[in-house]
mmCIF file of C-alpha atoms in Angstrom:
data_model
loop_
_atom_site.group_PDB
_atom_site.id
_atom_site.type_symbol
_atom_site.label_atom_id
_atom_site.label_comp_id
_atom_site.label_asym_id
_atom_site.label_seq_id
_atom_site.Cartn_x
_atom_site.Cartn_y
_atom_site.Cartn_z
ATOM 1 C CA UNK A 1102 -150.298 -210.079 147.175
ATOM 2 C CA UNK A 1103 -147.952 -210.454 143.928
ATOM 3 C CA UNK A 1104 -146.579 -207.452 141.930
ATOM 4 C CA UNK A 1105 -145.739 -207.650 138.204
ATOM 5 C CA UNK A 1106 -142.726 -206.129 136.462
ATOM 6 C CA UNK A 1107 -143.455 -204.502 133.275
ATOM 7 C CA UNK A 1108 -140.789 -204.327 130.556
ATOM 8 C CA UNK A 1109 -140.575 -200.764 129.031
ATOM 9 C CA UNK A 1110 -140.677 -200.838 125.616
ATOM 10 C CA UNK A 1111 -139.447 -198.079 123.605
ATOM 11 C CA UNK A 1112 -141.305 -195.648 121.913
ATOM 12 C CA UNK A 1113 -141.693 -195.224 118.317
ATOM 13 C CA UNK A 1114 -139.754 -192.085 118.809
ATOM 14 C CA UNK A 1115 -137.289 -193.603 120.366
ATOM 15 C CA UNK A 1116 -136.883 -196.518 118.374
ATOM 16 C CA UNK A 1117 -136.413 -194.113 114.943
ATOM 17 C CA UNK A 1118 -133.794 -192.228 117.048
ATOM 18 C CA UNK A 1119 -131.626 -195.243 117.549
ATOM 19 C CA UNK A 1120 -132.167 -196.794 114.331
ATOM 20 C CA UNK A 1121 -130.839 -192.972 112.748
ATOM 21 C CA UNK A 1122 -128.310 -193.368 115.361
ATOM 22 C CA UNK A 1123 -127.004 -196.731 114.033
ATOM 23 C CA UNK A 1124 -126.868 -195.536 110.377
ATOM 24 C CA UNK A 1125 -125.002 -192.691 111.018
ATOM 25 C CA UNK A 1126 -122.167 -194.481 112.663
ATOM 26 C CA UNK A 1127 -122.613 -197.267 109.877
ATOM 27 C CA UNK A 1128 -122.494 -194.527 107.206
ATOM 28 C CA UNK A 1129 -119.129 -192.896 109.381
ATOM 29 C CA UNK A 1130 -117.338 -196.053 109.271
ATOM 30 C CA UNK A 1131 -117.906 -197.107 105.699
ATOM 31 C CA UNK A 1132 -115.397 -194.838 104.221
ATOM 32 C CA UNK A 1133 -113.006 -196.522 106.821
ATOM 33 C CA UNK A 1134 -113.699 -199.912 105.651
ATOM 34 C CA UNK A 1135 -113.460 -199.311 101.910
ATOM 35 C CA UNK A 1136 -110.140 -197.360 102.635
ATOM 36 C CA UNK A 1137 -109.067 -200.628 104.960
ATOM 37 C CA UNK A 1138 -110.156 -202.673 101.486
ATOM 38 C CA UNK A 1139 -108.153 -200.671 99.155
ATOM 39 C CA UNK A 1140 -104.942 -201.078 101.431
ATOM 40 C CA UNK A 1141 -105.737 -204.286 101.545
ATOM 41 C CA UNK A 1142 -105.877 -205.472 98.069
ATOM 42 C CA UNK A 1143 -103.115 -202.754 97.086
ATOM 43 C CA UNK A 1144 -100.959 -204.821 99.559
ATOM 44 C CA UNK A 1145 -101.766 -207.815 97.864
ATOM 45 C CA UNK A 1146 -101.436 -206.512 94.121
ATOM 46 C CA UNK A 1147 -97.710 -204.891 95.512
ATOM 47 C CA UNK A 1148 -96.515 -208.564 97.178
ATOM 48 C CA UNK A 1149 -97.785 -210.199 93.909
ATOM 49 C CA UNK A 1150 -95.642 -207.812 91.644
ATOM 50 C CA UNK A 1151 -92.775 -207.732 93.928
ATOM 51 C CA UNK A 1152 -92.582 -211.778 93.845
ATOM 52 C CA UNK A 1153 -93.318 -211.674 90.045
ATOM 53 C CA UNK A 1154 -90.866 -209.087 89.583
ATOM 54 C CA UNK A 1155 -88.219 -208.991 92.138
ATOM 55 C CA UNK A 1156 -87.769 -212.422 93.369
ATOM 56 C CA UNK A 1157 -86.696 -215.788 91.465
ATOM 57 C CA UNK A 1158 -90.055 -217.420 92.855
ATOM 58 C CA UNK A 1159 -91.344 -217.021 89.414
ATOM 59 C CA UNK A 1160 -87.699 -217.015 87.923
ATOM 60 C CA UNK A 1161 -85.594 -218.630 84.869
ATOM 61 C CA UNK A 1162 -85.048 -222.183 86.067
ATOM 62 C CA UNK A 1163 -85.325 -224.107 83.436
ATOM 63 C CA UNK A 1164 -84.422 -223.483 79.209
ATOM 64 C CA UNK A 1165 -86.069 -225.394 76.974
ATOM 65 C CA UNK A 1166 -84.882 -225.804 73.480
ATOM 66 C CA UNK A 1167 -87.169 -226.876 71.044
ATOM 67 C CA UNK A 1168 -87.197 -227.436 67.102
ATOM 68 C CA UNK A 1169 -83.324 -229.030 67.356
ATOM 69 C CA UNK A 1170 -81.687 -231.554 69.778
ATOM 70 C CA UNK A 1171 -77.810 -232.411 70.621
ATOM 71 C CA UNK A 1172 -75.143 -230.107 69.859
ATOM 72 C CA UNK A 1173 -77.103 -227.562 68.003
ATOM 73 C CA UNK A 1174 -79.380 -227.308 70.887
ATOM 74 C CA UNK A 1175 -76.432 -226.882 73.201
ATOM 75 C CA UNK A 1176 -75.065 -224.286 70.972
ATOM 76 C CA UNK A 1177 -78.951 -222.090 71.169
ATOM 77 C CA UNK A 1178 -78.892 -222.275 74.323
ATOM 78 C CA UNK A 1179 -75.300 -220.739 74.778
ATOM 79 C CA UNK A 1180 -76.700 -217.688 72.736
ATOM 80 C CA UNK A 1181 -79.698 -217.211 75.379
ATOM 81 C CA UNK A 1182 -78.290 -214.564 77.982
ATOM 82 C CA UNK A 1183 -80.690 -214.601 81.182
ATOM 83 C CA UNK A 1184 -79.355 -215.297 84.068
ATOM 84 C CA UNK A 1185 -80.933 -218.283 85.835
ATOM 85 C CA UNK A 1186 -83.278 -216.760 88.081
ATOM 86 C CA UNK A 1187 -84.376 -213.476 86.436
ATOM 87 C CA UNK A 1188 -87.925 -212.895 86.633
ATOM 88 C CA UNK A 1189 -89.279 -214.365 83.861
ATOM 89 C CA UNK A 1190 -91.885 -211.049 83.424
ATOM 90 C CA UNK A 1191 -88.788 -209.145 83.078
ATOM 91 C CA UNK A 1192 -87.273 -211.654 80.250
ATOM 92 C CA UNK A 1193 -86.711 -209.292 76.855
ATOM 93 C CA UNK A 1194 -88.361 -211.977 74.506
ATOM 94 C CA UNK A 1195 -87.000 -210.232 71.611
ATOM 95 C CA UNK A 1196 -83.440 -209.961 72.054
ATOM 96 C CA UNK A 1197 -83.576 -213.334 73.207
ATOM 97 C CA UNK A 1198 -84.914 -214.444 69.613
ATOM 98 C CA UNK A 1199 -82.313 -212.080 68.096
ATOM 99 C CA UNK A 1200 -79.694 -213.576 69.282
ATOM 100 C CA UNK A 1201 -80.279 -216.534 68.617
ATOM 101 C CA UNK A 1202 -81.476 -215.865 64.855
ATOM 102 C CA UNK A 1203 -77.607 -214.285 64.707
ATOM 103 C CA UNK A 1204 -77.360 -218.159 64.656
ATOM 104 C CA UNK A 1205 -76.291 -218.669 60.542
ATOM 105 C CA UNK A 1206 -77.968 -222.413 60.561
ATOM 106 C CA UNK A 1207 -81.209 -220.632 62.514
ATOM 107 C CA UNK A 1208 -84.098 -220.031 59.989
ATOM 108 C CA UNK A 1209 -86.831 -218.917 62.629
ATOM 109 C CA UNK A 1210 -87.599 -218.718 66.153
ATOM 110 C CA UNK A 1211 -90.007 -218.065 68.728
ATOM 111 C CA UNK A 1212 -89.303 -217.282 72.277
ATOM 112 C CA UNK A 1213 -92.428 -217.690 74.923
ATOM 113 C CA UNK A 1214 -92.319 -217.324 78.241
ATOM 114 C CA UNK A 1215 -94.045 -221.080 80.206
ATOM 115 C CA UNK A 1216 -94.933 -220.717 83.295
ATOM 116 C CA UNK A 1217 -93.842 -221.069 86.166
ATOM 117 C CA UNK A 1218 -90.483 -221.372 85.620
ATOM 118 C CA UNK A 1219 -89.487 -222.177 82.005
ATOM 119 C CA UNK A 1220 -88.339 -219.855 79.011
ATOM 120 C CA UNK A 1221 -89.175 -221.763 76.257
ATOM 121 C CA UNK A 1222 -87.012 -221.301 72.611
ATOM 122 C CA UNK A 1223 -88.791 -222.479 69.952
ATOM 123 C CA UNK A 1224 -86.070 -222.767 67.150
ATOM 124 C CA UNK A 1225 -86.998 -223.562 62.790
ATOM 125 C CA UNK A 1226 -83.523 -224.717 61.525
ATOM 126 C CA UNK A 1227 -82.353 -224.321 57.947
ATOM 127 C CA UNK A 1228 -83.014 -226.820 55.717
ATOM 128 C CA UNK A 1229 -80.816 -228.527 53.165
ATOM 129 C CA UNK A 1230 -82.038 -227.490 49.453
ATOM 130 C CA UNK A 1231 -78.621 -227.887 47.480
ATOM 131 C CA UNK A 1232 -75.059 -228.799 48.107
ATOM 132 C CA UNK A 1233 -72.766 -226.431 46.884
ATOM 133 C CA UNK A 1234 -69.093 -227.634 45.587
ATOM 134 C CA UNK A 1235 -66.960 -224.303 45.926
ATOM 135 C CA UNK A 1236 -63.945 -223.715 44.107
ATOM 136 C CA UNK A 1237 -62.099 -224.718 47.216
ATOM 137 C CA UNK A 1238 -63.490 -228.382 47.004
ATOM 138 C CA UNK A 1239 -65.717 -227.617 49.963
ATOM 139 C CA UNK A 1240 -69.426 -229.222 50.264
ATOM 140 C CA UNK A 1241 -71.735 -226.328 51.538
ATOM 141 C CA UNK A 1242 -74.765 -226.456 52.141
ATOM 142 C CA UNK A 1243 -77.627 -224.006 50.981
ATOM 143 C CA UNK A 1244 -80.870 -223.113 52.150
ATOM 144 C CA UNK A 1245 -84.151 -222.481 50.068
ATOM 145 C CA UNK A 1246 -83.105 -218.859 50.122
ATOM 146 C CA UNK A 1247 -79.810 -218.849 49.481
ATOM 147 C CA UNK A 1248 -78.200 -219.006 52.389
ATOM 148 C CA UNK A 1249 -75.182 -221.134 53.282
ATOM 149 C CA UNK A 1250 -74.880 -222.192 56.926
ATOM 150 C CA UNK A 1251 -72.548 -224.890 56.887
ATOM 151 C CA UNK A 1252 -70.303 -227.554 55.100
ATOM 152 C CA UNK A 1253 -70.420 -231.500 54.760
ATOM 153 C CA UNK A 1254 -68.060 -234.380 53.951
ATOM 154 C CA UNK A 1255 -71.413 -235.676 52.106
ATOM 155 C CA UNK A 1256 -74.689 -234.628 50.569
ATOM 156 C CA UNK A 1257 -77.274 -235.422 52.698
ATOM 157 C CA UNK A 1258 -79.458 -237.925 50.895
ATOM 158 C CA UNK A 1259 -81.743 -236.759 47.967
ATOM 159 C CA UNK A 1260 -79.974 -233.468 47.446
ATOM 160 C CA UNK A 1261 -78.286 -232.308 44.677
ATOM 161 C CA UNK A 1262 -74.819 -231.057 44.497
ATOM 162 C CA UNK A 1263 -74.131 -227.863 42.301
ATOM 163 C CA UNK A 1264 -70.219 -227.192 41.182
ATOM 164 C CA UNK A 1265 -69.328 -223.647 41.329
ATOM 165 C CA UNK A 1266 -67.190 -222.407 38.730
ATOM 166 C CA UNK A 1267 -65.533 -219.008 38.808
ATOM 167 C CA UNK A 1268 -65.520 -216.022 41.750
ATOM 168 C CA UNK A 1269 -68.950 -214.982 41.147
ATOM 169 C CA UNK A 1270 -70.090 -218.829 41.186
ATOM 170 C CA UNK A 1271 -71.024 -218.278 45.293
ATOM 171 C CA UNK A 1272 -72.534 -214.926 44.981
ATOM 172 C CA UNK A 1273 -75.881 -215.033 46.316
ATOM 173 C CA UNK A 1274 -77.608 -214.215 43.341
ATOM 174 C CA UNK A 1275 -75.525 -217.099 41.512
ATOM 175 C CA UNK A 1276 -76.814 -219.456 44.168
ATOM 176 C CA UNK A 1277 -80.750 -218.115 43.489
ATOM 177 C CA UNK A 1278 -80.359 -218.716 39.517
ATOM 178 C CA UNK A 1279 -79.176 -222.768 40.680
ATOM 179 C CA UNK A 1280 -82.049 -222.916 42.879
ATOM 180 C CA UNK A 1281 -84.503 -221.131 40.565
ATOM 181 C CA UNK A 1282 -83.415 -223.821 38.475
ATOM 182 C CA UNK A 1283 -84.032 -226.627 40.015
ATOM 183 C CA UNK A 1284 -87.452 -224.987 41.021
ATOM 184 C CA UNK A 1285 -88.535 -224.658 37.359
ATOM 185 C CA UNK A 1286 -87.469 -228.428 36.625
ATOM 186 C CA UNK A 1287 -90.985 -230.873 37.009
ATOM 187 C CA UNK A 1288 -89.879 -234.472 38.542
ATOM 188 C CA UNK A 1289 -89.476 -235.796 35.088
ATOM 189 C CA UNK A 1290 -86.573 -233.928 33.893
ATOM 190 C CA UNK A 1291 -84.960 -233.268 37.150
ATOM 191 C CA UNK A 1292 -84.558 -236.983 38.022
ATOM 192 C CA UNK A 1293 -82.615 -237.123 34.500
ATOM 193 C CA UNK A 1294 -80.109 -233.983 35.581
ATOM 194 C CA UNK A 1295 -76.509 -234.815 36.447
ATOM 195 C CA UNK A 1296 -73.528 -232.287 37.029
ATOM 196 C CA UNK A 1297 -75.002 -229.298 37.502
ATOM 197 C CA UNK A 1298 -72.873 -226.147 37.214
ATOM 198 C CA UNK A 1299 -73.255 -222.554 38.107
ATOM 199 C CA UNK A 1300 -70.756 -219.936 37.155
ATOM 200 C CA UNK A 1301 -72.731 -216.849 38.308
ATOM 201 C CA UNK A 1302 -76.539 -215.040 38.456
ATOM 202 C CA UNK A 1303 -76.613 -215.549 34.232
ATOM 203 C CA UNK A 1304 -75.183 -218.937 33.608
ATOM 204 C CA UNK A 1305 -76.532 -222.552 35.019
ATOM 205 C CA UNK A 1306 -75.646 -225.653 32.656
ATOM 206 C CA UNK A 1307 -76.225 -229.042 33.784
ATOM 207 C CA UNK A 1308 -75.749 -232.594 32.067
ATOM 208 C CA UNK A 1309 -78.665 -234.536 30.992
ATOM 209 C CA UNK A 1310 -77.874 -237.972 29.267
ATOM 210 C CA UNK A 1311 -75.605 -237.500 26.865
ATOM 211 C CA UNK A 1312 -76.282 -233.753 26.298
ATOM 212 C CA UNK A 1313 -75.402 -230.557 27.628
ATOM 213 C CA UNK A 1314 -77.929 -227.704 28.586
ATOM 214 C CA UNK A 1315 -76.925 -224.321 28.634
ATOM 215 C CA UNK A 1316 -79.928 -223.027 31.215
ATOM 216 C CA UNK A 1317 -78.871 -219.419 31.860
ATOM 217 C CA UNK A 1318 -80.051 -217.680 34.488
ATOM 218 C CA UNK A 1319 -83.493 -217.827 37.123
ATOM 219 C CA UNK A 1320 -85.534 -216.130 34.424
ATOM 220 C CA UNK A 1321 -88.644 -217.343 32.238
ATOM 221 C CA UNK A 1322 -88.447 -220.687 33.969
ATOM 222 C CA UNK A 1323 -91.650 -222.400 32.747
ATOM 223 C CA UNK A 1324 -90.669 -220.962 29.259
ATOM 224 C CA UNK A 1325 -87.524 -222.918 28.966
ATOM 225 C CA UNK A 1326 -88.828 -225.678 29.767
ATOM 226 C CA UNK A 1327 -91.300 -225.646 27.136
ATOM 227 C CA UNK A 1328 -88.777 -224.917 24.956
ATOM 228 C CA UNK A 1329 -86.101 -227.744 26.497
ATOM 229 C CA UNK A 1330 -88.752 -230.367 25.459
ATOM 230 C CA UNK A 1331 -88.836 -229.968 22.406
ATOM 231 C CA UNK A 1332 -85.479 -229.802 21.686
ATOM 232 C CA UNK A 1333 -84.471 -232.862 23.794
ATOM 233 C CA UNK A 1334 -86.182 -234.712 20.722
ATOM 234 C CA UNK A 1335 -83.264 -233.632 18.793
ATOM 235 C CA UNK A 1336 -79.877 -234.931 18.285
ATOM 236 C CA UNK A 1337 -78.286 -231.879 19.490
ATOM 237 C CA UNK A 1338 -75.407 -232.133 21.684
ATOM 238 C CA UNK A 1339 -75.441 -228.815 22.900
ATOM 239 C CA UNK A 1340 -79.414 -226.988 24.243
ATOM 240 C CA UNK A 1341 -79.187 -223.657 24.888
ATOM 241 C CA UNK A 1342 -82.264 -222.474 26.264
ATOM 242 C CA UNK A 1343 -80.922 -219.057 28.099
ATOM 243 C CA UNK A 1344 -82.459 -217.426 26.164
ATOM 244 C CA UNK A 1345 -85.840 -218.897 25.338
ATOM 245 C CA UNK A 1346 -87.094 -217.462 22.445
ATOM 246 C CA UNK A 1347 -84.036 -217.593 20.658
ATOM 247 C CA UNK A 1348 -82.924 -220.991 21.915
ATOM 248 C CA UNK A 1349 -79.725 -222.984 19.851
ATOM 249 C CA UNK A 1350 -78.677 -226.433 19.288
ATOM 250 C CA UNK A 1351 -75.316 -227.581 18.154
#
C-alpha cells in the first residue's frame, strides 16, 4: 500500500499577502539605500575636492614658460609666485599674469592651468620697431607702442635708429610722432631715409639723399606724403612738409 505526499500550495490569498508583504519592506528600505547612495557619492565628491584642493596630488610641479627661452625665460619664471605644490585649482591665474606683465620687455601673456601638474605661462614679448639714440649715447629700444624696454650695443638688423635731440626728444608722445612716421612712409621712400631725428611730439626731420625733410609731427601722414613727392622733384635743399598744406622749400 503506498501513500503520496502532497505539496501545499499557497492560496491566491496567500500568495497576494506575501507579495504586499515583500513590497512593503522593499518600499521601507528604499529610502535607506538612496540615503546609503547619497553618502556614498558625497564621500566621493568630498575625497575628490580634498585631493584637488588640499593635497599636492594635483599640485604645481612643473612651470612651463612659453613664448621666450634662456635668460628671459628664467627671469618670467622668477616673477611667478606659487609655491611648488599648491593646488593647481587654487592657482590665482590673474595675478600670476600680472606679475609677470610688470615685466617692462613683456607685451602679453596668458596663464592656463595643464593638467595634471603643469602651470603653463604663455608669454608675447616686445618687439623691436625702432632704436632710439638718447642724448646719453644710449641705444634703446622701442616697441610698436612706444614703449622702451631695453638698450643695445647694436640695432638689431633691419631697424632703424632714431637720434633724440633735446629733453622732450624721449617723451612718449615724441617717440609716437617717430613711429607714426615711419608708419606713413610706403617702402619706396623709407628705404631712401637716413638720420632720422626727433626732437619732441611736433618735430621729426630725417635725411633723404642729399636733402633734408622737415616732417613735423604724427599728423596728416598720407597727406605729406603726397605732398613730399612732389617736392622731391625739386632742387630744394630743405622740404618742409609739417605742415602740409602750406609746405616750404629752401
Amino acid at each position: 500500500m503506498s501513500s503520496t505526499t502532497r505539496t501545499r500550495r499557497p492560496s491566491g490569498l496567500e500568495s497576494s499577502a506575501t507579495r504586499f508583504r515583500d513590497r512593503a519592506i522593499a518600499r521601507r528600505r528604499r529610502p535607506w539605500r538612496r540615503a546609503a547612495g547619497v553618502l556614498v557619492t558625497a564621500a566621493l565628491l568630498g575625497g575628490v575636492v580634498y585631493v584637488g584642493g588640499w593635497t599636492d596630488v594635483l599640485g604645481v610641479h612643473d612651470i612651463e614658460v612659453t613664448g621666450v627661452s634662456g635668460a628671459e625665460a628664467r627671469a618670467v619664471e622668477q616673477l611667478v609666485s606659487v609655491p611648488l605644490g599648491t593646488p593647481l585649482v587654487r592657482v590665482d591665474t590673474d595675478t600670476v599674469e600680472a606679475d609677470v606683465r610688470a615685466r617692462v620687455t613683456v607685451a602679453e601673456v596668458s596663464v592656463r592651468r595643464q593638467w595634471p601638474r603643469t602651470l603653463r605661462v604663455e608669454v608675447v614679448p616686445r618687439r623691436a620697431a625702432i632704436v632710439v639714440k638718447n642724448p646719453h649715447g644710449r641705444l634703446q629700444v622701442v616697441d610698436a607702442t612706444g614703449v622702451a624696454f631695453g638698450t643695445v650695443r647694436a640695432a638689431p638688423a633691419g631697424v632703424p635708429i632714431v637720434t633724440a635731440v633735446g629733453s622732450r626728444a624721449t617723451s612718449p608722445e615724441a617717440l609716437h610722432a617717430a613711429l607714426g612716421f615711419l608708419d606713413a612712409l610706403p617702402d619706396d621712400l623709407e628705404k631712401k631715409v637716413t638720420a632720422v631725428k626727433v626732437s619732441s611730439a611736433n618735430l621729426v626731420t630725417f635725411r633723404m639723399g642729399p636733402r633734408t625733410v622737415v616732417w613735423g609731427g604724427e599728423q596728416d601722414g598720407e597727406k605729406k606724403v603726397r605732398v613730399l613727392r612732389v617736392l622731391l622733384t625739386t632742387k630744394a635743399a630743405v622740404v618742409d612738409v609739417s605742415a602740409p598744406d602750406t609746405p616750404v622749400t629752401r
